Tab-separated table of C-alpha atoms in Angstrom:
chain	number	residue	atom	x	y	z
A	1030	MET	CA	11.875	27.210	-12.244
A	1031	GLY	CA	12.411	28.010	-8.555
A	1032	GLY	CA	9.389	30.270	-8.407
A	1033	ARG	CA	7.800	33.381	-9.811
A	1034	THR	CA	8.151	36.925	-8.606
A	1035	GLU	CA	5.313	39.304	-7.967
A	1036	PRO	CA	5.555	42.992	-8.863
A	1037	LYS	CA	6.799	45.359	-6.197
A	1038	THR	CA	4.232	47.101	-4.063
A	1039	GLU	CA	4.366	50.412	-2.283
A	1040	THR	CA	5.003	48.663	1.021
A	1041	THR	CA	8.030	46.542	0.115
A	1042	GLU	CA	11.499	47.371	-1.074
A	1043	SER	CA	12.031	44.139	-3.013
A	1044	ASP	CA	10.040	41.390	-4.639
A	1045	LEU	CA	8.838	38.397	-2.686
A	1046	THR	CA	9.669	34.881	-3.862
A	1047	TYR	CA	6.483	32.896	-4.343
A	1048	PRO	CA	6.538	29.093	-4.207
A	1049	SER	CA	6.435	27.136	-7.432
A	1050	SER	CA	2.840	26.293	-8.225
A	1051	GLY	CA	3.457	23.364	-10.600
A	1052	TRP	CA	4.340	19.845	-9.481
A	1053	THR	CA	7.732	19.871	-11.189
A	1054	GLY	CA	8.806	23.032	-9.420
A	1055	PHE	CA	7.284	21.808	-6.176
A	1056	PHE	CA	9.279	18.572	-6.117
A	1057	ARG	CA	12.424	20.358	-7.207
A	1058	ASN	CA	12.290	23.216	-4.724
A	1059	HIS	CA	9.872	22.597	-1.848
A	1060	PHE	CA	9.481	18.863	-1.264
A	1061	GLY	CA	11.435	17.276	1.579
A	1062	PRO	CA	10.468	18.142	5.168
A	1063	SER	CA	7.458	15.816	5.002
A	1064	MET	CA	9.611	12.848	4.031
A	1065	LEU	CA	12.007	13.523	6.876
A	1066	TRP	CA	8.931	13.619	9.098
A	1067	ALA	CA	7.613	10.370	7.597
A	1068	LEU	CA	10.902	8.646	8.364
A	1069	ILE	CA	10.282	9.000	12.095
A	1070	GLY	CA	7.133	6.922	11.664
A	1071	ILE	CA	8.535	4.461	9.129
A	1072	GLY	CA	10.377	2.705	11.884
A	1073	GLY	CA	8.814	1.589	15.139
A	1074	SER	CA	5.191	2.036	14.102
A	1075	HIS	CA	5.534	0.533	10.618
A	1076	ILE	CA	8.129	-2.182	11.160
A	1077	VAL	CA	7.042	-3.438	14.595
A	1078	ILE	CA	3.615	-2.164	15.695
A	1079	ALA	CA	1.789	-2.482	12.346
A	1080	PRO	CA	2.846	-6.123	11.787
A	1081	THR	CA	1.988	-6.907	15.404
A	1082	MET	CA	-1.467	-5.350	14.968
A	1083	GLY	CA	-2.041	-7.205	11.688
A	1084	ALA	CA	-0.813	-10.508	13.102
A	1085	THR	CA	-3.057	-10.097	16.164
A	1086	PHE	CA	-6.276	-8.651	14.715
A	1087	GLY	CA	-5.985	-9.091	10.952
A	1088	LEU	CA	-7.199	-6.537	8.414
A	1089	VAL	CA	-9.481	-4.786	10.917
A	1090	ALA	CA	-6.255	-3.133	12.129
A	1091	ILE	CA	-6.443	-0.958	9.000
A	1092	TRP	CA	-9.565	0.718	10.395
A	1093	MET	CA	-7.776	1.257	13.704
A	1094	PHE	CA	-4.862	2.988	12.024
A	1095	GLY	CA	-7.273	4.979	9.861
A	1096	LEU	CA	-8.942	6.382	12.996
A	1097	ILE	CA	-5.565	7.236	14.535
A	1098	TYR	CA	-4.316	8.997	11.401
A	1099	ALA	CA	-7.579	10.922	10.985
A	1100	ALA	CA	-7.554	12.073	14.618
A	1101	LYS	CA	-3.914	13.108	14.878
A	1102	TYR	CA	-3.691	14.969	11.538
A	1103	GLY	CA	-4.975	18.186	13.093
A	1104	ALA	CA	-1.966	18.699	15.379
A	1105	TRP	CA	0.409	18.721	12.412
A	1106	GLU	CA	-1.928	20.696	10.167
A	1107	LEU	CA	-1.978	23.462	12.772
A	1108	GLY	CA	1.804	23.385	12.970
A	1109	ILE	CA	2.135	23.612	9.194
A	1110	ARG	CA	-0.414	26.426	9.082
A	1111	TYR	CA	1.630	28.392	11.626
A	1112	ASN	CA	4.977	27.463	10.096
A	1113	TYR	CA	4.167	28.802	6.646
A	1114	GLY	CA	1.653	31.443	7.683
A	1115	MET	CA	4.091	33.123	10.071
A	1116	GLY	CA	7.396	31.974	8.616
A	1117	ALA	CA	8.384	30.586	12.005
A	1118	ASN	CA	8.383	27.432	14.093
A	1119	PRO	CA	5.316	27.167	16.385
A	1120	ILE	CA	7.649	26.676	19.347
A	1121	GLU	CA	8.587	30.372	19.134
A	1122	ALA	CA	5.017	31.247	20.109
A	1123	TYR	CA	4.798	28.784	23.005
A	1124	ARG	CA	6.128	31.580	25.216
A	1125	ASP	CA	2.668	33.138	24.935
A	1126	LEU	CA	0.778	30.137	26.313
A	1127	PRO	CA	-1.098	30.978	29.533
A	1128	GLY	CA	0.625	29.986	32.758
A	1129	PRO	CA	4.039	30.359	34.396
A	1130	LYS	CA	6.732	32.043	32.326
A	1131	ASN	CA	8.187	29.801	29.577
A	1132	TRP	CA	6.723	26.635	31.128
A	1133	ALA	CA	5.776	25.267	27.712
A	1134	LEU	CA	9.330	25.715	26.433
A	1135	TRP	CA	10.756	23.791	29.374
A	1136	LEU	CA	8.159	21.047	28.942
A	1137	THR	CA	9.096	20.765	25.271
A	1138	ILE	CA	12.790	20.559	26.142
A	1139	ALA	CA	11.965	17.770	28.616
A	1140	VAL	CA	10.181	15.862	25.841
A	1141	PHE	CA	13.041	16.241	23.379
A	1142	THR	CA	15.743	15.266	25.857
A	1143	GLY	CA	13.999	12.858	28.233
A	1144	MET	CA	11.209	11.223	26.256
A	1145	TYR	CA	13.259	11.074	23.049
A	1146	THR	CA	15.950	9.169	24.933
A	1147	PHE	CA	13.383	6.445	25.622
A	1148	ILE	CA	12.079	6.568	22.044
A	1149	THR	CA	15.612	6.289	20.665
A	1150	ALA	CA	16.265	3.348	22.993
A	1151	SER	CA	13.117	1.531	21.866
A	1152	VAL	CA	13.561	2.091	18.121
A	1153	GLY	CA	17.317	1.521	18.332
A	1154	MET	CA	16.813	-1.763	20.208
A	1155	ASN	CA	14.559	-2.973	17.399
A	1156	SER	CA	17.106	-1.991	14.750
A	1157	ALA	CA	19.767	-3.822	16.777
A	1158	ALA	CA	17.585	-6.944	16.830
A	1159	PHE	CA	17.716	-7.043	13.040
A	1160	VAL	CA	21.491	-6.510	13.078
A	1161	ALA	CA	21.852	-9.426	15.491
A	1162	ALA	CA	19.856	-11.646	13.133
A	1163	LEU	CA	22.305	-10.883	10.310
A	1164	THR	CA	25.557	-11.229	12.267
A	1165	PRO	CA	27.385	-13.912	14.323
A	1166	GLU	CA	25.816	-14.965	17.621
A	1167	TRP	CA	28.508	-13.285	19.708
A	1168	PHE	CA	27.429	-9.884	18.344
A	1169	THR	CA	24.357	-9.565	20.551
A	1170	ALA	CA	21.582	-7.011	20.104
A	1171	PRO	CA	22.591	-4.791	23.062
A	1172	TRP	CA	26.131	-4.434	21.755
A	1173	ALA	CA	24.815	-3.910	18.238
A	1174	TYR	CA	22.815	-1.038	19.719
A	1175	VAL	CA	25.913	0.554	21.222
A	1176	VAL	CA	27.829	0.280	17.937
A	1177	PHE	CA	25.125	1.396	15.531
A	1178	VAL	CA	23.369	4.027	17.627
A	1179	GLY	CA	26.788	5.391	18.548
A	1180	GLY	CA	27.507	5.546	14.825
A	1181	ALA	CA	24.225	7.355	14.223
A	1182	GLY	CA	25.208	9.914	16.835
A	1183	ALA	CA	28.553	10.464	15.111
A	1184	LEU	CA	26.790	10.893	11.766
A	1185	VAL	CA	24.408	13.481	13.164
A	1186	LEU	CA	27.269	15.392	14.785
A	1187	VAL	CA	29.167	15.838	11.515
A	1188	SER	CA	26.461	15.843	8.824
A	1189	ARG	CA	24.810	18.804	7.213
A	1190	TYR	CA	21.005	18.889	6.936
A	1191	SER	CA	20.921	18.550	3.148
A	1192	LEU	CA	23.132	15.446	3.126
A	1193	LEU	CA	21.119	13.847	5.907
A	1194	GLU	CA	17.879	14.530	4.076
A	1195	LYS	CA	19.020	12.835	0.848
A	1196	ALA	CA	20.352	9.752	2.616
A	1197	LEU	CA	17.203	9.217	4.655
A	1198	ILE	CA	14.822	9.716	1.741
A	1199	GLY	CA	16.790	6.999	-0.053
A	1200	PHE	CA	16.177	4.609	2.856
A	1201	THR	CA	12.462	5.406	2.824
A	1202	VAL	CA	11.952	4.873	-0.895
A	1203	ALA	CA	13.804	1.540	-0.849
A	1204	VAL	CA	11.900	-0.096	2.000
A	1205	GLY	CA	8.576	1.402	0.863
A	1206	ALA	CA	8.923	0.030	-2.667
A	1207	LEU	CA	9.736	-3.441	-1.344
A	1208	VAL	CA	6.718	-3.555	0.964
A	1209	LEU	CA	4.277	-2.163	-1.605
A	1210	LEU	CA	5.498	-4.658	-4.204
A	1211	GLY	CA	5.007	-7.459	-1.698
A	1212	VAL	CA	1.359	-6.509	-1.198
A	1213	LEU	CA	0.710	-6.540	-4.939
A	1214	VAL	CA	2.355	-9.911	-5.436
A	1215	GLY	CA	0.987	-11.722	-2.372
A	1216	PRO	CA	-2.287	-10.303	-0.962
A	1217	PRO	CA	-4.266	-12.206	1.689
A	1218	SER	CA	-6.659	-14.908	0.564
A	1219	PRO	CA	-10.362	-14.080	0.156
A	1220	GLU	CA	-11.072	-16.269	3.179
A	1221	ARG	CA	-8.606	-14.369	5.358
A	1222	ILE	CA	-10.040	-11.042	4.173
A	1223	ALA	CA	-13.596	-12.111	4.994
A	1224	GLU	CA	-12.483	-13.452	8.382
A	1225	THR	CA	-10.589	-10.384	9.612
A	1226	ALA	CA	-11.629	-7.238	7.714
A	1227	PHE	CA	-14.552	-6.437	10.024
A	1228	ALA	CA	-13.881	-8.694	13.005
A	1229	VAL	CA	-14.137	-6.205	15.872
A	1230	PRO	CA	-11.960	-7.352	18.802
A	1231	ASP	CA	-12.788	-7.093	22.496
A	1232	LEU	CA	-12.422	-3.314	22.899
A	1233	THR	CA	-11.942	-3.562	26.659
A	1234	GLY	CA	-9.533	-6.493	26.602
A	1235	PRO	CA	-5.877	-5.979	27.575
A	1236	ALA	CA	-4.565	-7.127	24.178
A	1237	PHE	CA	-6.561	-4.524	22.279
A	1238	VAL	CA	-5.922	-1.697	24.765
A	1239	ALA	CA	-2.177	-2.426	24.888
A	1240	LEU	CA	-1.709	-2.546	21.125
A	1241	PHE	CA	-4.096	0.279	20.272
A	1242	ALA	CA	-2.552	2.582	22.884
A	1243	ALA	CA	0.894	1.803	21.469
A	1244	ALA	CA	-0.299	2.449	17.920
A	1245	ALA	CA	-1.927	5.713	19.003
A	1246	GLY	CA	1.341	6.830	20.580
A	1247	PHE	CA	3.728	5.892	17.770
A	1248	ALA	CA	1.619	6.024	14.603
A	1249	PRO	CA	2.479	7.847	12.506
A	1250	THR	CA	4.775	9.587	15.056
A	1251	GLY	CA	4.500	11.562	18.291
A	1252	LEU	CA	2.784	14.947	18.089
A	1253	SER	CA	5.985	16.719	19.161
A	1254	THR	CA	7.236	16.237	15.609
A	1255	SER	CA	5.170	19.281	14.625
A	1256	ILE	CA	8.102	21.161	16.151
A	1257	LEU	CA	10.664	19.067	14.279
A	1258	ILE	CA	9.027	19.555	10.908
A	1259	GLY	CA	8.997	23.277	11.663
A	1260	SER	CA	12.749	23.180	12.302
A	1261	TRP	CA	13.402	21.241	9.098
A	1262	SER	CA	11.231	23.626	7.082
A	1263	MET	CA	13.131	26.602	8.486
A	1264	ALA	CA	16.414	24.857	7.671
A	1265	LYS	CA	15.384	24.879	4.004
A	1266	GLU	CA	15.150	28.684	4.243
A	1267	GLU	CA	11.808	28.948	2.510
A	1268	GLY	CA	8.360	30.189	3.500
A	1269	ALA	CA	6.892	33.340	4.928
A	1270	GLY	CA	10.072	33.944	6.900
A	1271	GLU	CA	10.971	36.152	3.965
A	1272	LEU	CA	8.437	38.663	5.279
A	1273	ARG	CA	10.014	38.636	8.720
A	1274	SER	CA	13.540	38.968	7.348
A	1275	LYS	CA	12.505	42.098	5.435
A	1276	GLY	CA	10.612	43.632	8.320
A	1277	LEU	CA	7.233	43.291	6.597
A	1278	ASP	CA	3.938	42.831	8.440
A	1279	PRO	CA	2.092	39.536	7.728
A	1280	ASN	CA	-1.165	41.287	8.680
A	1281	ASP	CA	-0.815	43.664	5.721
A	1282	PRO	CA	-3.385	42.558	3.080
A	1283	ALA	CA	-0.762	43.201	0.398
A	1284	TYR	CA	0.973	39.979	1.439
A	1285	HIS	CA	-2.017	37.735	1.950
A	1286	ASP	CA	-1.776	36.078	-1.468
A	1287	TYR	CA	1.867	35.350	-0.718
A	1288	ILE	CA	1.081	33.813	2.693
A	1289	ARG	CA	-1.815	31.823	1.254
A	1290	ALA	CA	0.452	30.362	-1.440
A	1291	TRP	CA	3.043	29.259	1.111
A	1292	ILE	CA	0.446	27.649	3.399
A	1293	ARG	CA	-0.839	25.656	0.416
A	1294	THR	CA	2.713	24.596	-0.433
A	1295	GLY	CA	3.525	23.531	3.115
A	1296	ARG	CA	0.282	21.595	3.429
A	1297	ARG	CA	0.889	19.919	0.069
A	1298	ASP	CA	4.329	18.778	1.189
A	1299	PHE	CA	2.993	17.431	4.476
A	1300	ASN	CA	0.005	15.688	2.893
A	1301	ILE	CA	2.305	13.713	0.607
A	1302	GLY	CA	4.390	12.481	3.516
A	1303	TYR	CA	1.254	11.718	5.534
A	1304	ALA	CA	-0.375	9.743	2.729
A	1305	PHE	CA	2.829	7.821	2.043
A	1306	SER	CA	3.121	6.939	5.721
A	1307	PHE	CA	-0.478	5.686	5.835
A	1308	VAL	CA	-0.228	3.621	2.642
A	1309	LEU	CA	2.928	1.977	3.940
A	1310	ILE	CA	1.458	1.157	7.359
A	1311	VAL	CA	-1.633	-0.351	5.682
A	1312	SER	CA	0.671	-2.414	3.477
A	1313	MET	CA	2.487	-3.774	6.532
A	1314	VAL	CA	-0.849	-4.739	8.120
A	1315	ILE	CA	-1.860	-6.560	4.932
A	1316	LEU	CA	1.416	-8.457	4.731
A	1317	ALA	CA	1.275	-9.428	8.405
A	1318	THR	CA	-2.336	-10.582	8.049
A	1319	ASN	CA	-1.355	-12.735	5.096
A	1320	VAL	CA	1.747	-14.338	6.617
A	1321	LEU	CA	1.755	-14.005	10.424
A	1322	TYR	CA	-1.896	-13.986	11.556
A	1323	PRO	CA	-2.768	-15.081	14.221
A	1324	ASN	CA	0.771	-15.335	15.639
A	1325	PRO	CA	2.237	-11.853	16.339
A	1326	PRO	CA	6.005	-11.340	16.676
A	1327	THR	CA	7.584	-11.509	20.126
A	1328	ASP	CA	10.827	-10.330	21.715
A	1329	ASP	CA	12.471	-13.644	20.842
A	1330	ASN	CA	11.400	-14.008	17.211
A	1331	LEU	CA	10.913	-10.396	16.026
A	1332	ALA	CA	13.515	-10.487	13.256
A	1333	PHE	CA	12.451	-13.915	11.999
A	1334	ALA	CA	8.745	-13.006	11.987
A	1335	ILE	CA	9.182	-9.697	10.173
A	1336	GLY	CA	11.747	-11.191	7.800
A	1337	SER	CA	9.255	-13.830	6.687
A	1338	ILE	CA	6.466	-11.467	5.603
A	1339	LEU	CA	7.532	-11.526	1.943
A	1340	SER	CA	8.664	-15.155	1.770
A	1341	ASP	CA	5.362	-16.357	0.301
A	1342	SER	CA	5.597	-13.748	-2.447
A	1343	PHE	CA	9.276	-13.778	-3.404
A	1344	GLY	CA	10.885	-16.840	-1.841
A	1345	GLU	CA	13.660	-17.334	0.683
A	1346	TRP	CA	15.912	-14.573	-0.652
A	1347	SER	CA	13.371	-11.993	0.479
A	1348	TYR	CA	14.006	-12.927	4.123
A	1349	TYR	CA	17.388	-11.224	4.056
A	1350	ALA	CA	16.106	-8.367	1.897
A	1351	VAL	CA	13.394	-7.614	4.458
A	1352	LEU	CA	15.851	-7.828	7.357
A	1353	ILE	CA	18.117	-5.314	5.651
A	1354	GLY	CA	15.170	-3.092	4.683
A	1355	ALA	CA	13.688	-3.200	8.178
A	1356	PHE	CA	17.047	-2.332	9.684
A	1357	ALA	CA	17.428	0.558	7.230
A	1358	ALA	CA	14.012	1.976	8.114
A	1359	LEU	CA	14.551	1.647	11.860
A	1360	TYR	CA	18.120	2.934	11.725
A	1361	SER	CA	17.152	5.934	9.638
A	1362	THR	CA	14.495	6.668	12.263
A	1363	VAL	CA	17.180	6.633	14.959
A	1364	ILE	CA	19.241	9.119	12.940
A	1365	THR	CA	16.225	11.350	12.388
A	1366	LEU	CA	15.266	11.241	16.071
A	1367	LEU	CA	18.765	12.202	17.164
A	1368	ASP	CA	18.994	15.007	14.617
A	1369	GLY	CA	15.514	16.364	15.278
A	1370	ALA	CA	15.613	16.239	19.076
A	1371	ALA	CA	19.063	17.814	19.257
A	1372	ARG	CA	18.259	20.504	16.698
A	1373	ALA	CA	14.989	21.405	18.428
A	1374	THR	CA	16.583	21.559	21.887
A	1375	GLY	CA	19.360	23.777	20.552
A	1376	ASP	CA	16.753	26.154	19.152
A	1377	ILE	CA	14.490	26.175	22.217
A	1378	LEU	CA	16.955	26.466	25.114
A	1379	PRO	CA	18.054	30.057	24.326
A	1380	MET	CA	14.373	31.061	24.177
A	1381	ALA	CA	13.583	29.340	27.481
A	1382	LEU	CA	16.523	31.031	29.221
A	1383	GLU	CA	15.998	34.268	27.265
A	1384	ASP	CA	19.708	34.302	26.494
A	1385	ASP	CA	20.695	34.676	22.844
A	1386	SER	CA	24.367	34.215	23.717
A	1387	ILE	CA	23.871	30.454	24.243
A	1388	ASP	CA	25.665	28.416	21.580
A	1389	SER	CA	22.834	26.399	19.985
A	1390	GLU	CA	25.272	24.249	18.037
A	1391	ARG	CA	27.051	23.238	21.226
A	1392	VAL	CA	23.709	22.415	22.861
A	1393	ARG	CA	22.802	20.306	19.835
A	1394	LYS	CA	25.992	18.268	20.105
A	1395	LEU	CA	25.623	17.798	23.857
A	1396	VAL	CA	22.067	16.495	23.410
A	1397	VAL	CA	23.213	13.990	20.787
A	1398	VAL	CA	25.983	12.698	23.051
A	1399	GLY	CA	23.653	12.582	26.062
A	1400	VAL	CA	20.849	10.690	24.297
A	1401	VAL	CA	23.278	8.158	22.821
A	1402	GLY	CA	25.044	7.612	26.152
A	1403	VAL	CA	21.973	7.334	28.386
A	1404	SER	CA	19.979	5.196	25.953
A	1405	SER	CA	22.946	2.830	25.471
A	1406	ALA	CA	23.233	2.335	29.226
A	1407	MET	CA	19.487	1.689	29.376
A	1408	VAL	CA	19.610	-0.957	26.652
A	1409	LEU	CA	22.619	-2.730	28.170
A	1410	ALA	CA	20.753	-2.892	31.484
A	1411	LEU	CA	17.461	-4.149	30.010
A	1412	GLY	CA	18.818	-6.739	27.601
A	1413	THR	CA	16.999	-7.774	24.412
A	1414	VAL	CA	13.290	-6.874	24.749
A	1415	PRO	CA	12.583	-4.964	21.502
A	1416	VAL	CA	8.825	-5.492	21.198
A	1417	THR	CA	8.089	-5.077	24.913
A	1418	LEU	CA	10.079	-1.852	25.222
A	1419	LEU	CA	8.590	-0.344	22.068
A	1420	LEU	CA	5.004	-1.064	23.129
A	1421	TYR	CA	5.646	0.357	26.582
A	1422	VAL	CA	7.260	3.581	25.336
A	1423	ALA	CA	4.594	4.039	22.656
A	1424	ALA	CA	1.768	3.820	25.210
A	1425	VAL	CA	3.495	6.436	27.389
A	1426	LEU	CA	3.922	8.635	24.312
A	1427	ALA	CA	0.150	8.615	23.749
A	1428	VAL	CA	-0.154	10.431	27.086
A	1429	THR	CA	2.877	12.734	27.196
A	1430	GLU	CA	2.489	14.340	23.772
A	1431	ILE	CA	-1.165	15.381	23.893
A	1432	PHE	CA	-0.010	18.857	24.967
A	1433	PHE	CA	1.273	19.769	21.502
A	1434	TYR	CA	-2.167	19.617	19.874
A	1435	PRO	CA	-3.928	22.327	21.947
A	1436	ALA	CA	-0.668	24.324	22.107
A	1437	ASN	CA	-0.491	24.517	18.314
A	1438	TRP	CA	-4.168	25.422	18.115
A	1439	TYR	CA	-3.745	28.240	20.643
A	1440	VAL	CA	-0.786	29.891	18.891
A	1441	VAL	CA	-2.470	29.668	15.491
A	1442	GLU	CA	-5.567	31.431	16.794
A	1443	LYS	CA	-3.496	34.025	18.655
A	1444	HIS	CA	-0.858	34.923	16.069
A	1445	LEU	CA	-1.977	34.160	12.525
A	1446	PRO	CA	-3.577	36.940	10.495
A	1447	GLU	CA	-7.370	36.620	10.549
A	1448	PRO	CA	-7.772	35.307	6.965
A	1449	PHE	CA	-5.558	32.296	7.712
A	1450	ARG	CA	-7.065	31.185	10.992
A	1451	PRO	CA	-9.126	27.975	10.937
A	1452	SER	CA	-12.673	28.078	9.614
A	1453	ARG	CA	-15.711	26.792	11.513
A	1454	ALA	CA	-15.401	23.478	9.713
A	1455	TRP	CA	-11.791	23.147	10.853
A	1456	HIS	CA	-12.837	24.089	14.394
A	1457	ALA	CA	-15.416	21.287	14.426
A	1458	TYR	CA	-12.789	18.834	13.210
A	1459	TYR	CA	-10.251	19.964	15.821
A	1460	VAL	CA	-12.762	19.494	18.645
A	1461	VAL	CA	-13.638	15.943	17.572
A	1462	SER	CA	-10.086	14.897	16.787
A	1463	LEU	CA	-8.677	16.367	19.999
A	1464	ALA	CA	-11.310	14.467	21.976
A	1465	LEU	CA	-10.148	11.272	20.267
A	1466	VAL	CA	-6.501	12.055	21.013
A	1467	LEU	CA	-7.424	12.551	24.664
A	1468	ALA	CA	-9.197	9.182	24.615
A	1469	PHE	CA	-6.075	7.563	23.146
A	1470	GLY	CA	-4.049	9.082	25.962
A	1471	ALA	CA	-6.521	7.794	28.542
A	1472	MET	CA	-6.060	4.286	27.161
A	1473	GLY	CA	-2.294	4.590	27.477
A	1474	ALA	CA	-2.603	5.959	30.989
A	1475	THR	CA	-4.924	3.219	32.238
A	1476	LEU	CA	-2.628	0.594	30.761
A	1477	ARG	CA	0.532	1.971	32.344
A	1478	LEU	CA	-1.194	2.537	35.691
A	1479	GLY	CA	-2.300	-1.065	35.747
A	1480	VAL	CA	-6.019	-0.336	35.532
A	1481	ILE	CA	-6.223	-2.694	32.558
A	1482	GLY	CA	-4.359	-5.923	32.231
């Protein structure tokens, strides 16, 4: 049931493999990259930022996350459109962006090596905080970081993509089921719903700007992950890359049905991961509103606060279940970040240097070792400040990753065959959503520059 085969045409020497159209075949053969992508978000944004937003603002935080998800969707949709429409990662086309030669490739490498070191440090520090809450006092969070993030680096160095994918999807399903069940068993009271569902906060106040900028940077993930999901999709060896491998022209109308089918399949996969990510982040807001509001978690009580979100629903045993689940989600994010950043850098560096003789696998391993080493030193120097570091890095991310949205739009318009370029309706959406993303970045910039609070 892997797919169906179309008859040969005069312009091809062999049949093309079409994606499975039914749901059974889809889940068996094509589902996966979106869940790896979702794992990056089901960590810092879901386990730390969403409960903090819910505990600070209540259910109105759902509308905030809804706006963020609606605005940022376009950057990934463009990446998916290019990925499956061209059978390639969008990063391959960044060489054609206007400006100095290969500048966009070098900027992307800087994001995946530099910025991802900070992201790994922030998410890893939060995972270490949960480890520290489950272990003896002498095993402090910074040393837990060194041990567990070092272990994640070792896992990424030796694991194959398929094994990594299965392990991480298992983490996601487990923590997601626990949170969703908690919402069903213990929703907020009618009084709490009425009090917070439409209570608009001070939109110019430092508390709102700080938290919203952080949410806009981390939720559901940074926009650079459009490159990572492209790498993971290519690793599955499916999509319109079959045309390229056989020397066939995607602009030939004979292959347009084939391309259209793969774009639909890629978008379907991504939409599932996107919807799952949103439902889970809404669930965390609801739980935090029910249990923590109006007392958000802090650096000192993060593990205790998050661990208690299901206590009203399931009793004391759930405290340890949530700690373990939160650690699993955060730790799986660390693994995914290390794998994705290293894999992407290994793919991009030969293109940036225009040297195919570079050993991408060696680059990948060096990036993993470098990110683990530098981030560990950073965490040991900073001490235990999980919430503070995550909010700071997330706000910076809202600024630094804006580039990927217009870059993806440019390469789609420049390279995709005419029938698969965005319609006028999509253009209108991109304009509005990109304006919102720029506004999110402005909030992060003003916060970090000290203009606000």
